[in-house]
Amino acid sequence: IIFGLTGWLVSLLAYRLEDLMHLSRTQTNALAKTVSSLNQEQEIDAFLHQALKTIAERLTIDYGTLYIYNEQDGTVSPKIGYQLGQVQLIPEVSTEAAPSIEAVKLPVWLHLLDTKAALTIEEPIEDPRILNKDLIRRQEILSILYTPLLIGDRMIGFFGLNSLEKRRFSQSEIDLAVTLTQLVTLAMQLAQLTEQQENAAINAERTRMSRE
């Protein structure tokens, strides 16, 4: 049932992507294929890299970061980053990246959690929700788009998409970023479900063997 629903959601999102920004069928098929393969190969990291690069290229973004929420300690940490056409783990992209921070102390996180919607910031240096203004100033970032990763009302992370141009993101661009973010959330949820199923199977086998 899980795999059947996943296939349906992937197809729905793929058609939505093409409708939004006329993405090529090759691009949408690549994303859909990657999600579909997660239940066999668990290539979640490869998919996250591919998804962030697709978002950055389609929106002409200069810098991009995927932030992940850790439910155990309540912190938000940067996981992967996009820079100069490449997607890498954060330590390989920049040593200046913000470290883990308590989610309750992160204004952007609190805003996304409250609104459950994308957030655009056109004056990041002046906006009180931006904490690391020195880095923003050094990188000359003039516009930012944030999109939350949502599972129902639960937020598991967000994308920060930075532009070196002073720009107003169009509604179609925001819709595209949100749709791709939904696809990333789906992939992460599928990978988690797959891991849970595998662990349950392992535990069941151990129980059977101990009984025997």
PDB file of C-alpha atoms in Angstrom:
ATOM      1  CA  ILE A   1       0.000   0.000   0.000  1.00  0.00           C
ATOM      2  CA  ILE A   2       2.792   2.408   0.942  1.00  0.00           C
ATOM      3  CA  PHE A   3       4.609   1.876  -2.343  1.00  0.00           C
ATOM      4  CA  GLY A   4       1.380   2.255  -4.338  1.00  0.00           C
ATOM      5  CA  LEU A   5       0.547   5.569  -2.679  1.00  0.00           C
ATOM      6  CA  THR A   6       4.127   6.719  -3.181  1.00  0.00           C
ATOM      7  CA  GLY A   7       3.968   6.047  -6.903  1.00  0.00           C
ATOM      8  CA  TRP A   8       0.715   7.982  -7.187  1.00  0.00           C
ATOM      9  CA  LEU A   9       2.086  10.967  -5.247  1.00  0.00           C
ATOM     10  CA  VAL A  10       5.303  11.022  -7.284  1.00  0.00           C
ATOM     11  CA  SER A  11       3.337  11.052 -10.541  1.00  0.00           C
ATOM     12  CA  LEU A  12       1.058  13.804  -9.255  1.00  0.00           C
ATOM     13  CA  LEU A  13       4.005  15.963  -8.214  1.00  0.00           C
ATOM     14  CA  ALA A  14       5.812  15.352 -11.499  1.00  0.00           C
ATOM     15  CA  TYR A  15       2.840  16.601 -13.506  1.00  0.00           C
ATOM     16  CA  ARG A  16       2.535  19.572 -11.149  1.00  0.00           C
ATOM     17  CA  LEU A  17       6.197  20.485 -11.770  1.00  0.00           C
ATOM     18  CA  GLU A  18       5.749  20.516 -15.528  1.00  0.00           C
ATOM     19  CA  ASP A  19       2.593  22.581 -15.191  1.00  0.00           C
ATOM     20  CA  LEU A  20       4.348  25.162 -13.023  1.00  0.00           C
ATOM     21  CA  MET A  21       7.583  25.909 -14.857  1.00  0.00           C
ATOM     22  CA  HIS A  22       7.572  23.736 -18.001  1.00  0.00           C
ATOM     23  CA  LEU A  23      10.276  21.479 -16.623  1.00  0.00           C
ATOM     24  CA  SER A  24      11.518  18.969 -19.129  1.00  0.00           C
ATOM     25  CA  ARG A  25      10.187  15.427 -18.863  1.00  0.00           C
ATOM     26  CA  THR A  26      13.762  14.244 -18.367  1.00  0.00           C
ATOM     27  CA  GLN A  27      14.091  16.342 -15.201  1.00  0.00           C
ATOM     28  CA  THR A  28      10.763  15.328 -13.699  1.00  0.00           C
ATOM     29  CA  ASN A  29      11.318  11.674 -14.567  1.00  0.00           C
ATOM     30  CA  ALA A  30      14.755  11.803 -12.950  1.00  0.00           C
ATOM     31  CA  LEU A  31      13.283  13.119  -9.710  1.00  0.00           C
ATOM     32  CA  ALA A  32      10.395  10.664  -9.767  1.00  0.00           C
ATOM     33  CA  LYS A  33      12.719   7.753 -10.551  1.00  0.00           C
ATOM     34  CA  THR A  34      14.979   8.661  -7.653  1.00  0.00           C
ATOM     35  CA  VAL A  35      12.070   8.717  -5.213  1.00  0.00           C
ATOM     36  CA  SER A  36      10.727   5.427  -6.566  1.00  0.00           C
ATOM     37  CA  SER A  37      14.122   3.759  -6.083  1.00  0.00           C
ATOM     38  CA  LEU A  38      14.343   4.740  -2.422  1.00  0.00           C
ATOM     39  CA  ASN A  39      12.379   1.705  -1.279  1.00  0.00           C
ATOM     40  CA  GLN A  40      15.063  -0.544  -2.763  1.00  0.00           C
ATOM     41  CA  GLU A  41      18.316   1.426  -2.534  1.00  0.00           C
ATOM     42  CA  GLN A  42      17.664   4.172   0.046  1.00  0.00           C
ATOM     43  CA  GLU A  43      19.505   6.747  -2.052  1.00  0.00           C
ATOM     44  CA  ILE A  44      18.115   9.583   0.041  1.00  0.00           C
ATOM     45  CA  ASP A  45      21.320  11.639   0.136  1.00  0.00           C
ATOM     46  CA  ALA A  46      21.706  11.432  -3.637  1.00  0.00           C
ATOM     47  CA  PHE A  47      18.101  12.537  -4.066  1.00  0.00           C
ATOM     48  CA  LEU A  48      18.504  15.482  -1.684  1.00  0.00           C
ATOM     49  CA  HIS A  49      21.535  16.656  -3.664  1.00  0.00           C
ATOM     50  CA  GLN A  50      19.639  16.338  -6.941  1.00  0.00           C
ATOM     51  CA  ALA A  51      16.542  18.104  -5.600  1.00  0.00           C
ATOM     52  CA  LEU A  52      18.474  21.068  -4.188  1.00  0.00           C
ATOM     53  CA  LYS A  53      20.391  21.475  -7.449  1.00  0.00           C
ATOM     54  CA  THR A  54      17.140  21.374  -9.449  1.00  0.00           C
ATOM     55  CA  ILE A  55      15.522  24.022  -7.231  1.00  0.00           C
ATOM     56  CA  ALA A  56      18.588  26.281  -7.422  1.00  0.00           C
ATOM     57  CA  GLU A  57      18.932  25.993 -11.186  1.00  0.00           C
ATOM     58  CA  ARG A  58      15.246  26.509 -11.964  1.00  0.00           C
ATOM     59  CA  LEU A  59      15.014  29.575  -9.702  1.00  0.00           C
ATOM     60  CA  THR A  60      18.483  30.902 -10.664  1.00  0.00           C
ATOM     61  CA  ILE A  61      19.659  30.764  -7.064  1.00  0.00           C
ATOM     62  CA  ASP A  62      23.281  31.495  -6.141  1.00  0.00           C
ATOM     63  CA  TYR A  63      23.368  29.815  -2.725  1.00  0.00           C
ATOM     64  CA  GLY A  64      21.042  27.249  -1.226  1.00  0.00           C
ATOM     65  CA  THR A  65      20.947  25.250   2.002  1.00  0.00           C
ATOM     66  CA  LEU A  66      18.843  22.375   3.313  1.00  0.00           C
ATOM     67  CA  TYR A  67      18.295  22.597   7.071  1.00  0.00           C
ATOM     68  CA  ILE A  68      17.146  19.551   9.054  1.00  0.00           C
ATOM     69  CA  TYR A  69      15.367  19.493  12.409  1.00  0.00           C
ATOM     70  CA  ASN A  70      16.594  17.074  15.088  1.00  0.00           C
ATOM     71  CA  GLU A  71      13.624  16.098  17.239  1.00  0.00           C
ATOM     72  CA  GLN A  72      15.828  14.555  19.943  1.00  0.00           C
ATOM     73  CA  ASP A  73      17.592  17.768  20.955  1.00  0.00           C
ATOM     74  CA  GLY A  74      15.311  20.328  19.282  1.00  0.00           C
ATOM     75  CA  THR A  75      18.035  21.817  17.075  1.00  0.00           C
ATOM     76  CA  VAL A  76      18.173  22.865  13.429  1.00  0.00           C
ATOM     77  CA  SER A  77      21.337  22.113  11.437  1.00  0.00           C
ATOM     78  CA  PRO A  78      22.481  22.744   7.853  1.00  0.00           C
ATOM     79  CA  LYS A  79      22.857  19.444   5.981  1.00  0.00           C
ATOM     80  CA  ILE A  80      23.762  20.201   2.378  1.00  0.00           C
ATOM     81  CA  GLY A  81      24.501  23.371   0.457  1.00  0.00           C
ATOM     82  CA  TYR A  82      24.474  24.644  -3.119  1.00  0.00           C
ATOM     83  CA  GLN A  83      27.180  26.991  -4.384  1.00  0.00           C
ATOM     84  CA  LEU A  84      28.511  27.776  -7.850  1.00  0.00           C
ATOM     85  CA  GLY A  85      26.508  24.983  -9.465  1.00  0.00           C
ATOM     86  CA  GLN A  86      27.652  22.298  -7.033  1.00  0.00           C
ATOM     87  CA  VAL A  87      25.849  20.583  -4.162  1.00  0.00           C
ATOM     88  CA  GLN A  88      27.942  19.268  -1.299  1.00  0.00           C
ATOM     89  CA  LEU A  89      27.839  18.544   2.398  1.00  0.00           C
ATOM     90  CA  ILE A  90      27.971  21.765   4.389  1.00  0.00           C
ATOM     91  CA  PRO A  91      31.575  21.409   5.691  1.00  0.00           C
ATOM     92  CA  GLU A  92      32.760  21.040   2.089  1.00  0.00           C
ATOM     93  CA  VAL A  93      30.830  24.097   0.912  1.00  0.00           C
ATOM     94  CA  SER A  94      31.663  26.601   3.616  1.00  0.00           C
ATOM     95  CA  THR A  95      33.319  26.655   7.006  1.00  0.00           C
ATOM     96  CA  GLU A  96      31.242  29.760   7.789  1.00  0.00           C
ATOM     97  CA  ALA A  97      27.925  27.942   7.758  1.00  0.00           C
ATOM     98  CA  ALA A  98      25.843  28.440  10.873  1.00  0.00           C
ATOM     99  CA  PRO A  99      26.182  25.538  13.343  1.00  0.00           C
ATOM    100  CA  SER A 100      23.292  23.748  14.993  1.00  0.00           C
ATOM    101  CA  ILE A 101      20.965  26.111  16.805  1.00  0.00           C
ATOM    102  CA  GLU A 102      17.971  25.564  19.036  1.00  0.00           C
ATOM    103  CA  ALA A 103      14.874  25.808  16.872  1.00  0.00           C
ATOM    104  CA  VAL A 104      13.072  27.974  19.425  1.00  0.00           C
ATOM    105  CA  LYS A 105      15.865  30.565  19.070  1.00  0.00           C
ATOM    106  CA  LEU A 106      15.646  30.697  15.274  1.00  0.00           C
ATOM    107  CA  PRO A 107      13.141  33.367  14.120  1.00  0.00           C
ATOM    108  CA  VAL A 108      12.872  31.965  10.583  1.00  0.00           C
ATOM    109  CA  TRP A 109      12.027  28.518  11.963  1.00  0.00           C
ATOM    110  CA  LEU A 110       9.359  29.957  14.253  1.00  0.00           C
ATOM    111  CA  HIS A 111       7.818  31.920  11.372  1.00  0.00           C
ATOM    112  CA  LEU A 112       7.686  28.898   9.055  1.00  0.00           C
ATOM    113  CA  LEU A 113       6.313  26.721  11.844  1.00  0.00           C
ATOM    114  CA  ASP A 114       3.573  29.246  12.528  1.00  0.00           C
ATOM    115  CA  THR A 115       2.530  29.990   8.935  1.00  0.00           C
ATOM    116  CA  LYS A 116       3.262  26.613   7.272  1.00  0.00           C
ATOM    117  CA  ALA A 117       3.999  28.616   4.116  1.00  0.00           C
ATOM    118  CA  ALA A 118       6.926  29.930   2.080  1.00  0.00           C
ATOM    119  CA  LEU A 119       8.653  33.083   3.300  1.00  0.00           C
ATOM    120  CA  THR A 120      10.366  35.659   1.081  1.00  0.00           C
ATOM    121  CA  ILE A 121      12.767  38.245   2.483  1.00  0.00           C
ATOM    122  CA  GLU A 122      13.777  41.079   0.177  1.00  0.00           C
ATOM    123  CA  GLU A 123      15.945  43.034   2.637  1.00  0.00           C
ATOM    124  CA  PRO A 124      17.825  40.344   4.622  1.00  0.00           C
ATOM    125  CA  ILE A 125      20.328  42.782   6.142  1.00  0.00           C
ATOM    126  CA  GLU A 126      17.479  44.823   7.607  1.00  0.00           C
ATOM    127  CA  ASP A 127      15.159  41.958   8.546  1.00  0.00           C
ATOM    128  CA  PRO A 128      15.200  41.075  12.297  1.00  0.00           C
ATOM    129  CA  ARG A 129      14.459  37.423  11.512  1.00  0.00           C
ATOM    130  CA  ILE A 130      17.914  37.005   9.951  1.00  0.00           C
ATOM    131  CA  LEU A 131      20.532  36.220  12.589  1.00  0.00           C
ATOM    132  CA  ASN A 132      23.795  35.721  10.664  1.00  0.00           C
ATOM    133  CA  LYS A 133      23.902  39.140   9.035  1.00  0.00           C
ATOM    134  CA  ASP A 134      27.714  39.218   8.774  1.00  0.00           C
ATOM    135  CA  LEU A 135      27.684  36.161   6.497  1.00  0.00           C
ATOM    136  CA  ILE A 136      24.779  37.582   4.485  1.00  0.00           C
ATOM    137  CA  ARG A 137      26.725  40.826   4.033  1.00  0.00           C
ATOM    138  CA  ARG A 138      29.979  39.081   3.031  1.00  0.00           C
ATOM    139  CA  GLN A 139      28.203  36.887   0.491  1.00  0.00           C
ATOM    140  CA  GLU A 140      26.265  39.926  -0.776  1.00  0.00           C
ATOM    141  CA  ILE A 141      22.924  38.131  -0.543  1.00  0.00           C
ATOM    142  CA  LEU A 142      20.062  40.467  -1.402  1.00  0.00           C
ATOM    143  CA  SER A 143      17.002  38.180  -1.496  1.00  0.00           C
ATOM    144  CA  ILE A 144      16.023  34.957   0.280  1.00  0.00           C
ATOM    145  CA  LEU A 145      13.236  32.423  -0.192  1.00  0.00           C
ATOM    146  CA  TYR A 146      12.484  29.916   2.566  1.00  0.00           C
ATOM    147  CA  THR A 147      10.264  26.844   2.052  1.00  0.00           C
ATOM    148  CA  PRO A 148       9.272  24.492   4.910  1.00  0.00           C
ATOM    149  CA  LEU A 149       9.450  20.693   4.791  1.00  0.00           C
ATOM    150  CA  LEU A 150       6.100  19.652   6.234  1.00  0.00           C
ATOM    151  CA  ILE A 151       4.594  16.320   7.202  1.00  0.00           C
ATOM    152  CA  GLY A 152       1.080  17.349   8.158  1.00  0.00           C
ATOM    153  CA  ASP A 153       1.564  20.057  10.788  1.00  0.00           C
ATOM    154  CA  ARG A 154       5.024  18.774  11.720  1.00  0.00           C
ATOM    155  CA  MET A 155       8.016  20.593  10.234  1.00  0.00           C
ATOM    156  CA  ILE A 156      11.152  18.499   9.699  1.00  0.00           C
ATOM    157  CA  GLY A 157      13.323  21.161   8.090  1.00  0.00           C
ATOM    158  CA  PHE A 158      13.403  23.900   5.473  1.00  0.00           C
ATOM    159  CA  PHE A 159      15.240  25.187   2.414  1.00  0.00           C
ATOM    160  CA  GLY A 160      16.998  28.557   2.416  1.00  0.00           C
ATOM    161  CA  LEU A 161      17.428  29.823  -1.170  1.00  0.00           C
ATOM    162  CA  ASN A 162      19.650  32.899  -1.528  1.00  0.00           C
ATOM    163  CA  SER A 163      20.027  35.241  -4.481  1.00  0.00           C
ATOM    164  CA  LEU A 164      22.732  37.821  -5.143  1.00  0.00           C
ATOM    165  CA  GLU A 165      20.158  39.902  -6.992  1.00  0.00           C
ATOM    166  CA  LYS A 166      17.546  42.131  -5.429  1.00  0.00           C
ATOM    167  CA  ARG A 167      14.455  40.379  -6.681  1.00  0.00           C
ATOM    168  CA  ARG A 168      10.823  39.666  -5.973  1.00  0.00           C
ATOM    169  CA  PHE A 169      10.128  35.960  -6.415  1.00  0.00           C
ATOM    170  CA  SER A 170       7.111  35.389  -8.637  1.00  0.00           C
ATOM    171  CA  GLN A 171       4.229  33.243  -7.450  1.00  0.00           C
ATOM    172  CA  SER A 172       5.104  30.589 -10.046  1.00  0.00           C
ATOM    173  CA  GLU A 173       8.674  30.452  -8.708  1.00  0.00           C
ATOM    174  CA  ILE A 174       7.418  30.125  -5.148  1.00  0.00           C
ATOM    175  CA  ASP A 175       4.964  27.411  -6.228  1.00  0.00           C
ATOM    176  CA  LEU A 176       7.768  25.525  -7.950  1.00  0.00           C
ATOM    177  CA  ALA A 177      10.012  25.692  -4.885  1.00  0.00           C
ATOM    178  CA  VAL A 178       7.155  24.551  -2.629  1.00  0.00           C
ATOM    179  CA  THR A 179       6.290  21.637  -4.921  1.00  0.00           C
ATOM    180  CA  LEU A 180       9.904  20.467  -5.069  1.00  0.00           C
ATOM    181  CA  THR A 181      10.101  20.822  -1.300  1.00  0.00           C
ATOM    182  CA  GLN A 182       7.027  18.585  -1.003  1.00  0.00           C
ATOM    183  CA  LEU A 183       8.787  16.014  -3.154  1.00  0.00           C
ATOM    184  CA  VAL A 184      11.839  16.135  -0.872  1.00  0.00           C
ATOM    185  CA  THR A 185       9.594  15.671   2.159  1.00  0.00           C
ATOM    186  CA  LEU A 186       7.954  12.688   0.488  1.00  0.00           C
ATOM    187  CA  ALA A 187      11.357  11.133  -0.235  1.00  0.00           C
ATOM    188  CA  MET A 188      12.540  11.612   3.340  1.00  0.00           C
ATOM    189  CA  GLN A 189       9.314  10.168   4.716  1.00  0.00           C
ATOM    190  CA  LEU A 190       9.554   7.174   2.380  1.00  0.00           C
ATOM    191  CA  ALA A 191      13.165   6.546   3.422  1.00  0.00           C
ATOM    192  CA  GLN A 192      12.126   6.691   7.079  1.00  0.00           C
ATOM    193  CA  LEU A 193       9.245   4.270   6.521  1.00  0.00           C
ATOM    194  CA  THR A 194      11.552   1.912   4.635  1.00  0.00           C
ATOM    195  CA  GLU A 195      14.063   1.972   7.486  1.00  0.00           C
ATOM    196  CA  GLN A 196      11.303   1.288  10.008  1.00  0.00           C
ATOM    197  CA  GLN A 197      10.052  -1.654   7.941  1.00  0.00           C
ATOM    198  CA  GLU A 198      13.548  -3.109   7.667  1.00  0.00           C
ATOM    199  CA  ASN A 199      14.152  -2.733  11.397  1.00  0.00           C
ATOM    200  CA  ALA A 200      10.802  -4.373  12.142  1.00  0.00           C
ATOM    201  CA  ALA A 201      11.694  -7.280   9.840  1.00  0.00           C
ATOM    202  CA  ILE A 202      15.083  -7.696  11.527  1.00  0.00           C
ATOM    203  CA  ASN A 203      13.517  -7.643  14.989  1.00  0.00           C
ATOM    204  CA  ALA A 204      10.870 -10.148  13.914  1.00  0.00           C
ATOM    205  CA  GLU A 205      13.554 -12.486  12.564  1.00  0.00           C
ATOM    206  CA  ARG A 206      15.568 -12.191  15.774  1.00  0.00           C
ATOM    207  CA  THR A 207      12.456 -12.991  17.817  1.00  0.00           C
ATOM    208  CA  ARG A 208      11.724 -16.039  15.639  1.00  0.00           C
ATOM    209  CA  MET A 209      15.290 -17.322  15.973  1.00  0.00           C
ATOM    210  CA  SER A 210      15.334 -16.829  19.749  1.00  0.00           C
ATOM    211  CA  ARG A 211      12.080 -18.785  20.059  1.00  0.00           C
ATOM    212  CA  GLU A 212      13.496 -21.606  18.005  1.00  0.00           C
TER     213      GLU A 212
END
